[in-house]
Short mmCIF file of C-alpha atoms and ligand atoms in Angstrom, two decimals:
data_model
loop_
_atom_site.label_atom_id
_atom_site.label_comp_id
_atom_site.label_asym_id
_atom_site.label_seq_id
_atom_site.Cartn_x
_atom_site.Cartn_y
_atom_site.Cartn_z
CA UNK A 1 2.87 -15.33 -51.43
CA UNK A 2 2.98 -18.34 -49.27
CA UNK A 3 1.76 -21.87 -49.37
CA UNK A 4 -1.73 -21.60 -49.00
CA UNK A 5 -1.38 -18.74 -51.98
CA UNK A 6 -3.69 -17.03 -50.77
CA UNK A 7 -2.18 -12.90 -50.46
CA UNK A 8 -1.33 -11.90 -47.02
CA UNK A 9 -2.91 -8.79 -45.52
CA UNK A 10 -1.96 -6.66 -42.25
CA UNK A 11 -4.42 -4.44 -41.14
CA UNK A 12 -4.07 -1.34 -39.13
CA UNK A 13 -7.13 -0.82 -37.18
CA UNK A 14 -9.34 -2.70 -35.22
CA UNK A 15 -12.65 -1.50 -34.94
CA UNK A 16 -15.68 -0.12 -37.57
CA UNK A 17 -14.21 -0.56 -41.43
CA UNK A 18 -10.93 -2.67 -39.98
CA UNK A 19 -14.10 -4.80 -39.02
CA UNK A 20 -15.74 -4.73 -42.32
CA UNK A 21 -12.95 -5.52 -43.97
CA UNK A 22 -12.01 -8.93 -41.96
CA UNK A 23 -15.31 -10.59 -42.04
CA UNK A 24 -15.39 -9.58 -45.81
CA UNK A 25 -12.32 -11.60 -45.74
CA UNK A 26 -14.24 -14.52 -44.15
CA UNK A 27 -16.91 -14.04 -46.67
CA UNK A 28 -14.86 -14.74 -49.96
CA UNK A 29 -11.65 -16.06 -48.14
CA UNK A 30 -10.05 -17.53 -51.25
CA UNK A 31 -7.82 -15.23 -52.42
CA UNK A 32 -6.60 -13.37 -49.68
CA UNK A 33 -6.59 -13.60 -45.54
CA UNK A 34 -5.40 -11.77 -42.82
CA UNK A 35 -1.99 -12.52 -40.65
CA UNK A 36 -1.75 -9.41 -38.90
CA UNK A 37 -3.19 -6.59 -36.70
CA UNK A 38 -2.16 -3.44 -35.15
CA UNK A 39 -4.11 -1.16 -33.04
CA UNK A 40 -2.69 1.53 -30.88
CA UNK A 41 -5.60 0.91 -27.88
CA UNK A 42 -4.24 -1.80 -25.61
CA UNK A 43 -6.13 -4.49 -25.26
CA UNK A 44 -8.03 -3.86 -28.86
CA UNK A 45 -5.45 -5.38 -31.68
CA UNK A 46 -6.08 -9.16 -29.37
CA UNK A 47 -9.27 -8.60 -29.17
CA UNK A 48 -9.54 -8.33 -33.08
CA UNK A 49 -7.23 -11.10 -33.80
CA UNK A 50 -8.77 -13.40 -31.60
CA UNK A 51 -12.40 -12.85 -32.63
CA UNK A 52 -11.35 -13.27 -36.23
CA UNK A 53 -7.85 -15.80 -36.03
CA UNK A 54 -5.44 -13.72 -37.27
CA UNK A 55 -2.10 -15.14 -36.21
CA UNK A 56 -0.21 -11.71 -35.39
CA UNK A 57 -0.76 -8.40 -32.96
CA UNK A 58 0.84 -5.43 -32.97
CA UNK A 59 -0.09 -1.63 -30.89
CA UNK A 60 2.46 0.22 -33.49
CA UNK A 61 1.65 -0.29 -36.79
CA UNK A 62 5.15 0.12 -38.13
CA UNK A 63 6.64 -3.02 -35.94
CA UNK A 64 3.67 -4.67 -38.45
CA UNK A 65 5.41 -3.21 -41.46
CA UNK A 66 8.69 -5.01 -40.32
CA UNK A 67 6.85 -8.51 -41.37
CA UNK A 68 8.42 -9.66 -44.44
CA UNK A 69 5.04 -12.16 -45.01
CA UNK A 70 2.98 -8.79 -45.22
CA UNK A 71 2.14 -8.33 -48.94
CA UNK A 72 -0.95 -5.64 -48.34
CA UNK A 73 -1.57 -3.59 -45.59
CA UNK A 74 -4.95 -2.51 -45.38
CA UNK A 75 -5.76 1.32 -43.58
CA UNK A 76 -8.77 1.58 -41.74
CA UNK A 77 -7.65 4.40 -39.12
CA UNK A 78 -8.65 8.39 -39.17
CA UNK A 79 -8.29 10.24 -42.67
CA UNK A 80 -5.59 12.23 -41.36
CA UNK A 81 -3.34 8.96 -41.40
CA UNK A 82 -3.95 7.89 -43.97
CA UNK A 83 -0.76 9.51 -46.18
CA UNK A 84 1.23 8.57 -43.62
CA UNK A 85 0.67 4.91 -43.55
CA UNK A 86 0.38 4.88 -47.00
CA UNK A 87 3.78 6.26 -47.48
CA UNK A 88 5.35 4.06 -44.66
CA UNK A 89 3.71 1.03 -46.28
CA UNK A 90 5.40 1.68 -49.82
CA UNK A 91 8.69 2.38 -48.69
CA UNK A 92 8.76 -1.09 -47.37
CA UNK A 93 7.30 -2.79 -50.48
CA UNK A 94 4.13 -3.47 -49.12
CA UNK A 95 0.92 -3.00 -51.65
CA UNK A 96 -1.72 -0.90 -50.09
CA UNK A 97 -5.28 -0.80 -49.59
CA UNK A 98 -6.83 2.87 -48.11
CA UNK A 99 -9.86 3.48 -48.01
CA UNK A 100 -11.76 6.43 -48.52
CA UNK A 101 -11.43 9.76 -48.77
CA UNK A 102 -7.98 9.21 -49.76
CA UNK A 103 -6.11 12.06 -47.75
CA UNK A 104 -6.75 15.39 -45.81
CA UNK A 105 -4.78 17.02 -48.62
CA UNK A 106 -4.28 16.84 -52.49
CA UNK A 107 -0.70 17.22 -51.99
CA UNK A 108 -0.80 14.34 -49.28
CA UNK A 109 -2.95 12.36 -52.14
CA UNK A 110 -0.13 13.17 -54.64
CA UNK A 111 2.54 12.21 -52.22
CA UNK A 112 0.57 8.99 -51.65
CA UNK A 113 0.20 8.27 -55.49
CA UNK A 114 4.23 9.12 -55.80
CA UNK A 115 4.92 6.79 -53.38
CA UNK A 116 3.49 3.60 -54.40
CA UNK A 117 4.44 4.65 -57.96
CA UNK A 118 7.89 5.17 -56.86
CA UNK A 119 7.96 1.40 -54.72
CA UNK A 120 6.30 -0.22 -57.48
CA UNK A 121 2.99 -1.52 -55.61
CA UNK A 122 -0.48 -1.11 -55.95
CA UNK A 123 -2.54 1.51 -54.26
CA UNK A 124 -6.24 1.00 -54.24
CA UNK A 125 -8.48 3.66 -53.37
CA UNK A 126 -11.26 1.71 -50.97
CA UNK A 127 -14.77 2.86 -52.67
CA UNK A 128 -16.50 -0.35 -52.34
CA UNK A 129 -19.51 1.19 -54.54
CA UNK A 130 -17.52 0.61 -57.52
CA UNK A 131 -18.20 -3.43 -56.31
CA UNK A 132 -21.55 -2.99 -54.97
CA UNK A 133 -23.58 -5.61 -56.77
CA UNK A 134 -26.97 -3.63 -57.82
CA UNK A 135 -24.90 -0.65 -58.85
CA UNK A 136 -23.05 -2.63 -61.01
CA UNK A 137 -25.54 -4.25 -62.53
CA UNK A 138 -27.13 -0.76 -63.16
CA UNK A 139 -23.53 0.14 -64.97
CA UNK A 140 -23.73 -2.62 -66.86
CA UNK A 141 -27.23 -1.86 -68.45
CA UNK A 142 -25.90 1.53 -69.03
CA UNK A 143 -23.03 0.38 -70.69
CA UNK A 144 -25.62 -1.84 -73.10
CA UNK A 145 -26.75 0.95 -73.76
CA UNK A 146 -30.53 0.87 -71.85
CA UNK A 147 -30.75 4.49 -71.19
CA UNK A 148 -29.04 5.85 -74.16
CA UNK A 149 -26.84 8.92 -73.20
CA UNK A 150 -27.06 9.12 -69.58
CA UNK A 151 -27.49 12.68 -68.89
CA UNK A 152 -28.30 12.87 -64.92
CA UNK A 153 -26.67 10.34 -61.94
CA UNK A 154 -27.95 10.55 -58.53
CA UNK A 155 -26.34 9.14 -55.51
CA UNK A 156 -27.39 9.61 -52.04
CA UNK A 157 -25.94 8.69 -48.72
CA UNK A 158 -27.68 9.56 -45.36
CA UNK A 159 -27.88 8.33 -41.76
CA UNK A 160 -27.76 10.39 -38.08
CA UNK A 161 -23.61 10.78 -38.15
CA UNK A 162 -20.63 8.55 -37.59
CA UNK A 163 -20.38 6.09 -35.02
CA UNK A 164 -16.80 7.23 -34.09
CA UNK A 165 -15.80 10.82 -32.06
CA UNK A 166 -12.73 11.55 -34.66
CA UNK A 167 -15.30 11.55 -37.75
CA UNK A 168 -16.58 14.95 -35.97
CA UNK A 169 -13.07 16.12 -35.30
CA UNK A 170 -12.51 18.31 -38.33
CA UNK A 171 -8.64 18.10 -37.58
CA UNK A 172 -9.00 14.58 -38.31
CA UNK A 173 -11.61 13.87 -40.20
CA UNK A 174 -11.13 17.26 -43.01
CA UNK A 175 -14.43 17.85 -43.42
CA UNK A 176 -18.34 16.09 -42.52
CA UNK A 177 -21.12 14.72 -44.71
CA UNK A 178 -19.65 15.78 -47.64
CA UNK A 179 -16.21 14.63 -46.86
CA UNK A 180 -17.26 11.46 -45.33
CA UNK A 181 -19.79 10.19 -47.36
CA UNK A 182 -19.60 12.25 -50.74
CA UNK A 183 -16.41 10.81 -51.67
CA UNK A 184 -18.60 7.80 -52.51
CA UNK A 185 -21.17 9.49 -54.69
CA UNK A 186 -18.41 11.59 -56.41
CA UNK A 187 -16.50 8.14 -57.07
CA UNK A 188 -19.48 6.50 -58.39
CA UNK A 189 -20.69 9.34 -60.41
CA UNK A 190 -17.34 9.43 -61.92
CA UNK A 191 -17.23 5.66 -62.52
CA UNK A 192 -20.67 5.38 -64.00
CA UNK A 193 -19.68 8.04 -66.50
CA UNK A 194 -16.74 6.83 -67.91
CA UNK A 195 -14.44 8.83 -66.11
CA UNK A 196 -15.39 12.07 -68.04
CA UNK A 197 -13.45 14.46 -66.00
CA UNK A 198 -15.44 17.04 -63.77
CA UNK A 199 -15.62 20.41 -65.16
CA UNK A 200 -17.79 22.24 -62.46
CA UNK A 201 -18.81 21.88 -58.56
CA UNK A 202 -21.59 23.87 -57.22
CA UNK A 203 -22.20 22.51 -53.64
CA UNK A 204 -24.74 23.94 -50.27
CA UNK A 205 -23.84 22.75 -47.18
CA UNK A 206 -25.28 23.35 -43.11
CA UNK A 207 -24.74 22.15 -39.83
CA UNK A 208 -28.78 21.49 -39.03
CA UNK A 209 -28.72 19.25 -36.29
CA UNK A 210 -25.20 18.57 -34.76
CA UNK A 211 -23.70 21.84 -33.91
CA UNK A 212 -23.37 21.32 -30.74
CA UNK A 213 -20.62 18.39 -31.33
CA UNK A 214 -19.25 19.40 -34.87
CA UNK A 215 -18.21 22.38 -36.58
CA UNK A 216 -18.88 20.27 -40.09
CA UNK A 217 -21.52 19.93 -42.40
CA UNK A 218 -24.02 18.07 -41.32
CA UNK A 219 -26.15 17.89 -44.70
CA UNK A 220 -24.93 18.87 -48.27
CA UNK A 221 -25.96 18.95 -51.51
CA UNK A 222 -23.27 18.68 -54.53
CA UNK A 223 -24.09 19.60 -58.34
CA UNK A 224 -21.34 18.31 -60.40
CA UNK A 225 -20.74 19.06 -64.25
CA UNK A 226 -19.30 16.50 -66.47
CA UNK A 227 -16.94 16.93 -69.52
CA UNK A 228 -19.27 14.35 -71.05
CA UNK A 229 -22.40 17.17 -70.69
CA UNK A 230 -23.37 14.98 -68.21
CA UNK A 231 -24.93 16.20 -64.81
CA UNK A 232 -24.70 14.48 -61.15
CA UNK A 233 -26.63 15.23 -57.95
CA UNK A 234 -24.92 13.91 -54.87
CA UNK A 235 -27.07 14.22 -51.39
CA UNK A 236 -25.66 13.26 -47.52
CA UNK A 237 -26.75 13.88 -44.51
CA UNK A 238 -25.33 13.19 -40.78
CA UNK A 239 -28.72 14.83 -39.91
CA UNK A 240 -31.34 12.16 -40.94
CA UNK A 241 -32.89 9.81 -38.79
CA UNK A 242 -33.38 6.36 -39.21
CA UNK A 243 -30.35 4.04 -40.08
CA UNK A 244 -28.16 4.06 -43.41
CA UNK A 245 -29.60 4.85 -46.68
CA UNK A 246 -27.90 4.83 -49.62
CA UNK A 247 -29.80 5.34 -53.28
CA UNK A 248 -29.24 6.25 -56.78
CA UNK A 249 -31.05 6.99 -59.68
CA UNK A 250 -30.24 7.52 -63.27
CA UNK A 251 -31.59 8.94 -65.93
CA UNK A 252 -31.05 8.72 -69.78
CA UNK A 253 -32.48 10.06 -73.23
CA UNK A 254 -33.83 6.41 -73.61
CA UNK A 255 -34.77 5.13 -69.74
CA UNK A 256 -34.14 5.25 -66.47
CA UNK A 257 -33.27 2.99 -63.09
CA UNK A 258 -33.60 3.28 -59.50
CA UNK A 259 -31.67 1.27 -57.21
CA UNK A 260 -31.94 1.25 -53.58
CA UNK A 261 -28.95 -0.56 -51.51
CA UNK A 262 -30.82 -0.82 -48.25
CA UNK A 263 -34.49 -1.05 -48.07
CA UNK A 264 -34.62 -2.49 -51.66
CA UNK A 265 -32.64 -5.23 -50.40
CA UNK A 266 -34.55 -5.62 -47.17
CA UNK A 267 -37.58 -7.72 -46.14
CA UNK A 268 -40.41 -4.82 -45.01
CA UNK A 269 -41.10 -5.74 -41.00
CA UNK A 270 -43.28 -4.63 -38.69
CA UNK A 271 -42.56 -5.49 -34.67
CA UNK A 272 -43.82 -4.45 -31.42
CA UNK A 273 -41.05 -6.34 -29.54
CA UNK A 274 -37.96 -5.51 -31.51
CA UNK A 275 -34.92 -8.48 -32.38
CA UNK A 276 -31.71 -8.19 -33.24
CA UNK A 277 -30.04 -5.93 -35.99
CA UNK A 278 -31.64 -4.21 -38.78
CA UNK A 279 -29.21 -1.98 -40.55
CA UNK A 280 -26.00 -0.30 -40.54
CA UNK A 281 -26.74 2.90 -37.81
CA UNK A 282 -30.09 2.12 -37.80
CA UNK A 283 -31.37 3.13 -33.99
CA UNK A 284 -33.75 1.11 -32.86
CA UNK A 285 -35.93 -2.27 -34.48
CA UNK A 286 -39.28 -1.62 -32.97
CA UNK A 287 -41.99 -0.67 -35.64
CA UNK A 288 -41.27 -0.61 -39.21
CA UNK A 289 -37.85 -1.62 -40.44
CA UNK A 290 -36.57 -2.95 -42.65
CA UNK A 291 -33.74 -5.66 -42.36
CA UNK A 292 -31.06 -6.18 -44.76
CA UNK A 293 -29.47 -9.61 -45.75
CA UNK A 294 -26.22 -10.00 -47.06
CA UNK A 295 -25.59 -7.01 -45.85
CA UNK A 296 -21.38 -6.45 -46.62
CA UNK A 297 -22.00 -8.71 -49.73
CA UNK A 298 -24.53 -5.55 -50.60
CA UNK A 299 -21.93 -3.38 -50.29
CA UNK A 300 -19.41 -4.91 -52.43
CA UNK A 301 -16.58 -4.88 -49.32
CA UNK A 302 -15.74 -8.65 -49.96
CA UNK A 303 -15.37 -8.03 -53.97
CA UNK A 304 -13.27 -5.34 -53.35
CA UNK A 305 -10.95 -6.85 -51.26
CA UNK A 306 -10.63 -10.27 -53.75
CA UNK A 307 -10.38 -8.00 -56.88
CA UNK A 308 -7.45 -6.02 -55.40
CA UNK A 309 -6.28 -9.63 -54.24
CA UNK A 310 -6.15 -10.64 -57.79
CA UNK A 311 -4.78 -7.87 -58.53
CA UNK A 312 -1.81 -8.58 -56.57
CA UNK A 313 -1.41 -11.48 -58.46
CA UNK A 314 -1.52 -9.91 -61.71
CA UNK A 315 -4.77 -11.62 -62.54
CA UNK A 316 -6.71 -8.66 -62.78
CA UNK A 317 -6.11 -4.74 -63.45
CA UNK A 318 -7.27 -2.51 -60.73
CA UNK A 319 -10.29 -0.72 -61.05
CA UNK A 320 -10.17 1.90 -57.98
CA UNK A 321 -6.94 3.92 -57.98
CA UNK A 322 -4.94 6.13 -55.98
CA UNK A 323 -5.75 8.35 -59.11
CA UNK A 324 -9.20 7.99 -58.91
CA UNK A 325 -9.41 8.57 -55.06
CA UNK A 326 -7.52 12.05 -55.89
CA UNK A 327 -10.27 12.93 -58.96
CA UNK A 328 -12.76 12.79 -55.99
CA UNK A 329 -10.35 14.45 -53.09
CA UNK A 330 -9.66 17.18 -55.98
CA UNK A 331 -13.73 17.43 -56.53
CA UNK A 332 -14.33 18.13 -52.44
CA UNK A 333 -11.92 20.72 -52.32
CA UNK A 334 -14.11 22.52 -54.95
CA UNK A 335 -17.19 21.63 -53.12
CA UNK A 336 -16.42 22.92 -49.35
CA UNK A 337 -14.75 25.86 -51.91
CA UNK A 338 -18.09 26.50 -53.63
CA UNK A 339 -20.29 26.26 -50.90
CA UNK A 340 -18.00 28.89 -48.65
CA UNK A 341 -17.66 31.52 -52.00
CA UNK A 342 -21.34 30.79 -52.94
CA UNK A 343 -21.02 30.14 -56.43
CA UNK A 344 -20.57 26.90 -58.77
CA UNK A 345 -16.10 26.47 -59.25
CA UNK A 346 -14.42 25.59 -61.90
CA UNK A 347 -11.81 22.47 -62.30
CA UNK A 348 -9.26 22.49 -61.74
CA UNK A 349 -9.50 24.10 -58.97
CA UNK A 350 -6.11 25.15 -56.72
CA UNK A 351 -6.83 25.80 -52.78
CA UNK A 352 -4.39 28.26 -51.32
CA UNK A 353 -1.22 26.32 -50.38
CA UNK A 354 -2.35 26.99 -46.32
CA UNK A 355 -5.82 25.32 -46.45
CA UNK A 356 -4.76 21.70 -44.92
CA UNK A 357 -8.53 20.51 -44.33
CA UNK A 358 -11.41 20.98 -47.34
CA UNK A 359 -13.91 22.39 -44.43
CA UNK A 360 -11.73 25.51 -43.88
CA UNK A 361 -12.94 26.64 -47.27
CA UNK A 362 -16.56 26.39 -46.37
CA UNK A 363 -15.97 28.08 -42.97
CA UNK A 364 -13.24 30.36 -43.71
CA UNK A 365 -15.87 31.23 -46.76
CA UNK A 366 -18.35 34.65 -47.31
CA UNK A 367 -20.71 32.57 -47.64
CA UNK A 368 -20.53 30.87 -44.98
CA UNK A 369 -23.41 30.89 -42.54
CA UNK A 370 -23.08 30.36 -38.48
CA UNK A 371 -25.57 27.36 -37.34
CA UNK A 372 -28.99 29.11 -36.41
CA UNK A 373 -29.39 28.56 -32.40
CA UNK A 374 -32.57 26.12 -31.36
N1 LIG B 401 -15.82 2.44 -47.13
C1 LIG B 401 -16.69 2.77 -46.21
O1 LIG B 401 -17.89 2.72 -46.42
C2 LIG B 401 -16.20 3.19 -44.86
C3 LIG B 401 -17.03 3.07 -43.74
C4 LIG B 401 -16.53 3.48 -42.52
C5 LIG B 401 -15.26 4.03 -42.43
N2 LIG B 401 -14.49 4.15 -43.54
C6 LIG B 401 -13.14 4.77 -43.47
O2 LIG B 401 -12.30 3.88 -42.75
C7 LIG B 401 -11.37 4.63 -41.98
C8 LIG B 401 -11.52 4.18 -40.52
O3 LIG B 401 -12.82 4.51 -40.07
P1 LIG B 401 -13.57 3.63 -38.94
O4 LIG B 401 -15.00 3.89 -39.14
O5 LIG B 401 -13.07 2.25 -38.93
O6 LIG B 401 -13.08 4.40 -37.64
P2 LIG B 401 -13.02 3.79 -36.16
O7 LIG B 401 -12.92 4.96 -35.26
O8 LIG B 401 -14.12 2.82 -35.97
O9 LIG B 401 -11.65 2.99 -36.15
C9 LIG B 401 -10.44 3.67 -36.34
C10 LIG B 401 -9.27 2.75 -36.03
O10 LIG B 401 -8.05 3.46 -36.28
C11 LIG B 401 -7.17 3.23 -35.21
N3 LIG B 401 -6.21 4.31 -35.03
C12 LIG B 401 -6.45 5.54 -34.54
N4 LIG B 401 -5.27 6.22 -34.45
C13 LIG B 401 -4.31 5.40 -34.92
C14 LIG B 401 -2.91 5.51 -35.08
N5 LIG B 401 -2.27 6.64 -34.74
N6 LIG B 401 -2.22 4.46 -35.57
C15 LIG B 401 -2.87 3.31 -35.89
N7 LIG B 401 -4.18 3.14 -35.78
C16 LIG B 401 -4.91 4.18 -35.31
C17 LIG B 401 -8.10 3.16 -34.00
O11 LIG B 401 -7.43 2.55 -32.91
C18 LIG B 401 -9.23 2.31 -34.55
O12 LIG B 401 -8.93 0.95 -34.47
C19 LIG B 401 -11.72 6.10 -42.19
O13 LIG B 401 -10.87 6.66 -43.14
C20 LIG B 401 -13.15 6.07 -42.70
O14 LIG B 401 -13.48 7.16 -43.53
C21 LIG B 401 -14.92 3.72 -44.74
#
């Protein structure tokens, strides 16, 4: 650690998450900061480090890796990288932050774990829900036992698709809606419950409205049985309109809560003449919208970052793992497997050794239904 003791990150990306994750940095920037960027688009890495003073640039991320100040590198590029960079980053002694879905692959995810294990640093799987201030608190009542035994979680995550071309790119991205934003109401579900490992996945899946630029789902719906008799009910869409939304509700022998991240954090506004930004994705601020405040403070992205900061420093044990990131990756698999066969699947569940993205087993599937044409 150097002077300032704060932990030193690199980052490799520059542009939607790698984003995120510096001005979360700004927001709580007392534990950790960031010294370097690399970004393989010329021109983009400067850009970055200039809009948020970060002292180093690199296009190749492993010239960043050569930096003996680097403690953390944080991943913010395409899934498909991500076990890659991962294992680069270990083998060099450099903790590592990756954020979600962990890998393409649950061997990748393995080799990932294995590696960090093997170097001796941290690996944090990046599910900022586990952080995200009104679903904690909601955790926390549970855990006080307000609803008694929780028997049914609901998360939800929708909005009209990802703002990037590779997310729609199933050679990069593995799989869509479910893929993309499932792995964050798997996680939480998981979280909320204790861990109880998942015994069942029964998952339905389409391509409604984008099947003219994607061959993945575009809206799915994912049934997941607890150990725990526990039940969860996770929802996404790349197919609604609108701007991000992101919801859960939870119910319990003895109560019940609902928590909305967006609009129950926003201030309900009506205008003719539009202004300036209402929501993550959201298309447009004429009419009714509703603005959020605090928006990455909402999400949790700062508190992530500091608690795996601390964690660095020993002063705290990490609460997202590479272990937990593979729970979810493992639960996917199942899901695209379900929803090509048909039927609910069992866990464990073992894809054949020559599936290398989740979506082939939804496509590849009987089940599996071509788009209907407009
Ligand atoms: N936690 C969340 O809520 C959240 C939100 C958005 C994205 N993500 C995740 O973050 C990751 C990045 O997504 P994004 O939205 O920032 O995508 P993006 O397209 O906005 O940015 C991707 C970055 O990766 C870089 N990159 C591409 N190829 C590279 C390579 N070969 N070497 C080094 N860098 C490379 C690109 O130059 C770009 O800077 C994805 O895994 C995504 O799932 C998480």
């Amino acid at each position: 650690m150097a002077t300032n003791g704060k932990v030193k990150i690199g980052i490799i990306g520059s542009q939607f998450q790698a984003d995120i994750h510096a001005t979360s940095l700004q927001i709580m920037p007392h534990e950790a900061e960031l010294v370097a960027v690399s970004s393989p688009t010329p021109g983009n890495a400067e850009h970055f480090a200039k809009r948020f003073n970060i002292p180093r640039v690199y296009t190749d991320y492993r010239e960043m890796l050569k930096d003996p100040a680097i403690e953390v590198i944080s991943i913010c590029a395409p899934n498909s990288l991500h076990c890659q960079m991962t294992k680069d980053a270990a083998a060099v002694g450099k903790h590592v932050i990756c954020e979600k879905p962990l890998a393409m692959t649950i061997a990748e995810g393995e080799e990932m774990i294995a590696a960090t294990k093997k170097a001796g640093v941290l690996l944090m799987y990046g599910e900022e829900l586990l952080f995200t201030p009104k679903y904690l608190k909601t955790k926390e009542m549970a855990d006080a036992g307000a609803f008694g035994k929780v028997y049914l979680v609901k998360q939800s995550e929708k909005h009209f698709g990802p703002h990037s071309e590779w997310f729609w790119d199933v050679n990069r991205s593995g799989g869509g809606a479910l893929m993309d934003l499932g792995c964050h109401g798997i996680a939480f579900a998981h979280w909320f419950l204790g861990r109880s490992p998942i015994k069942t996945v029964y998952c339905q899946m389409g391509t409604y409205v984008h099947a003219d630029k994607t061959k993945a789902d575009d809206d799915s719906l994912c049934i997941l049985e607890f150990e725990n008799g526990a039940v969860a009910l996770i929802e996404n869409s790349w197919a609604r309109r609108g701007g991000m939304d992101d919801k859960i509700e939870i119910f319990g022998e003895a109560g019940c809560t609902y928590a909305n991240l967006h609009m129950g954090n926003a201030i309900p506004t009506y205008s003719e003449n539009g202004y300036g930004y209402a929501v993550e994705k959201a298309p447009t601020t004429k009419g009714w919208t509703w603005p959020v405040f605090e928006e990455l403070w909402n999400y949790g992205t700062p508190q992530e970052l500091t608690h795996f900061a601390r964690c660095v420093c020993g002063k705290e044990k990490l609460q997202s793992t590479g272990e937990d990131g593979l729970v979810v990756l493992k639960a996917m698999y199942a899901g695209y497997a379900s929803a090509g066969e048909g039927r609910k699947v069992a866990l464990p569940y073992q894809p054949p050794a020559n599936v290398k993205r989740p979506i082939d087993l939804w496509l590849n599937g009987p089940a599996y239904r071509q788009p209907a044409k407009s």
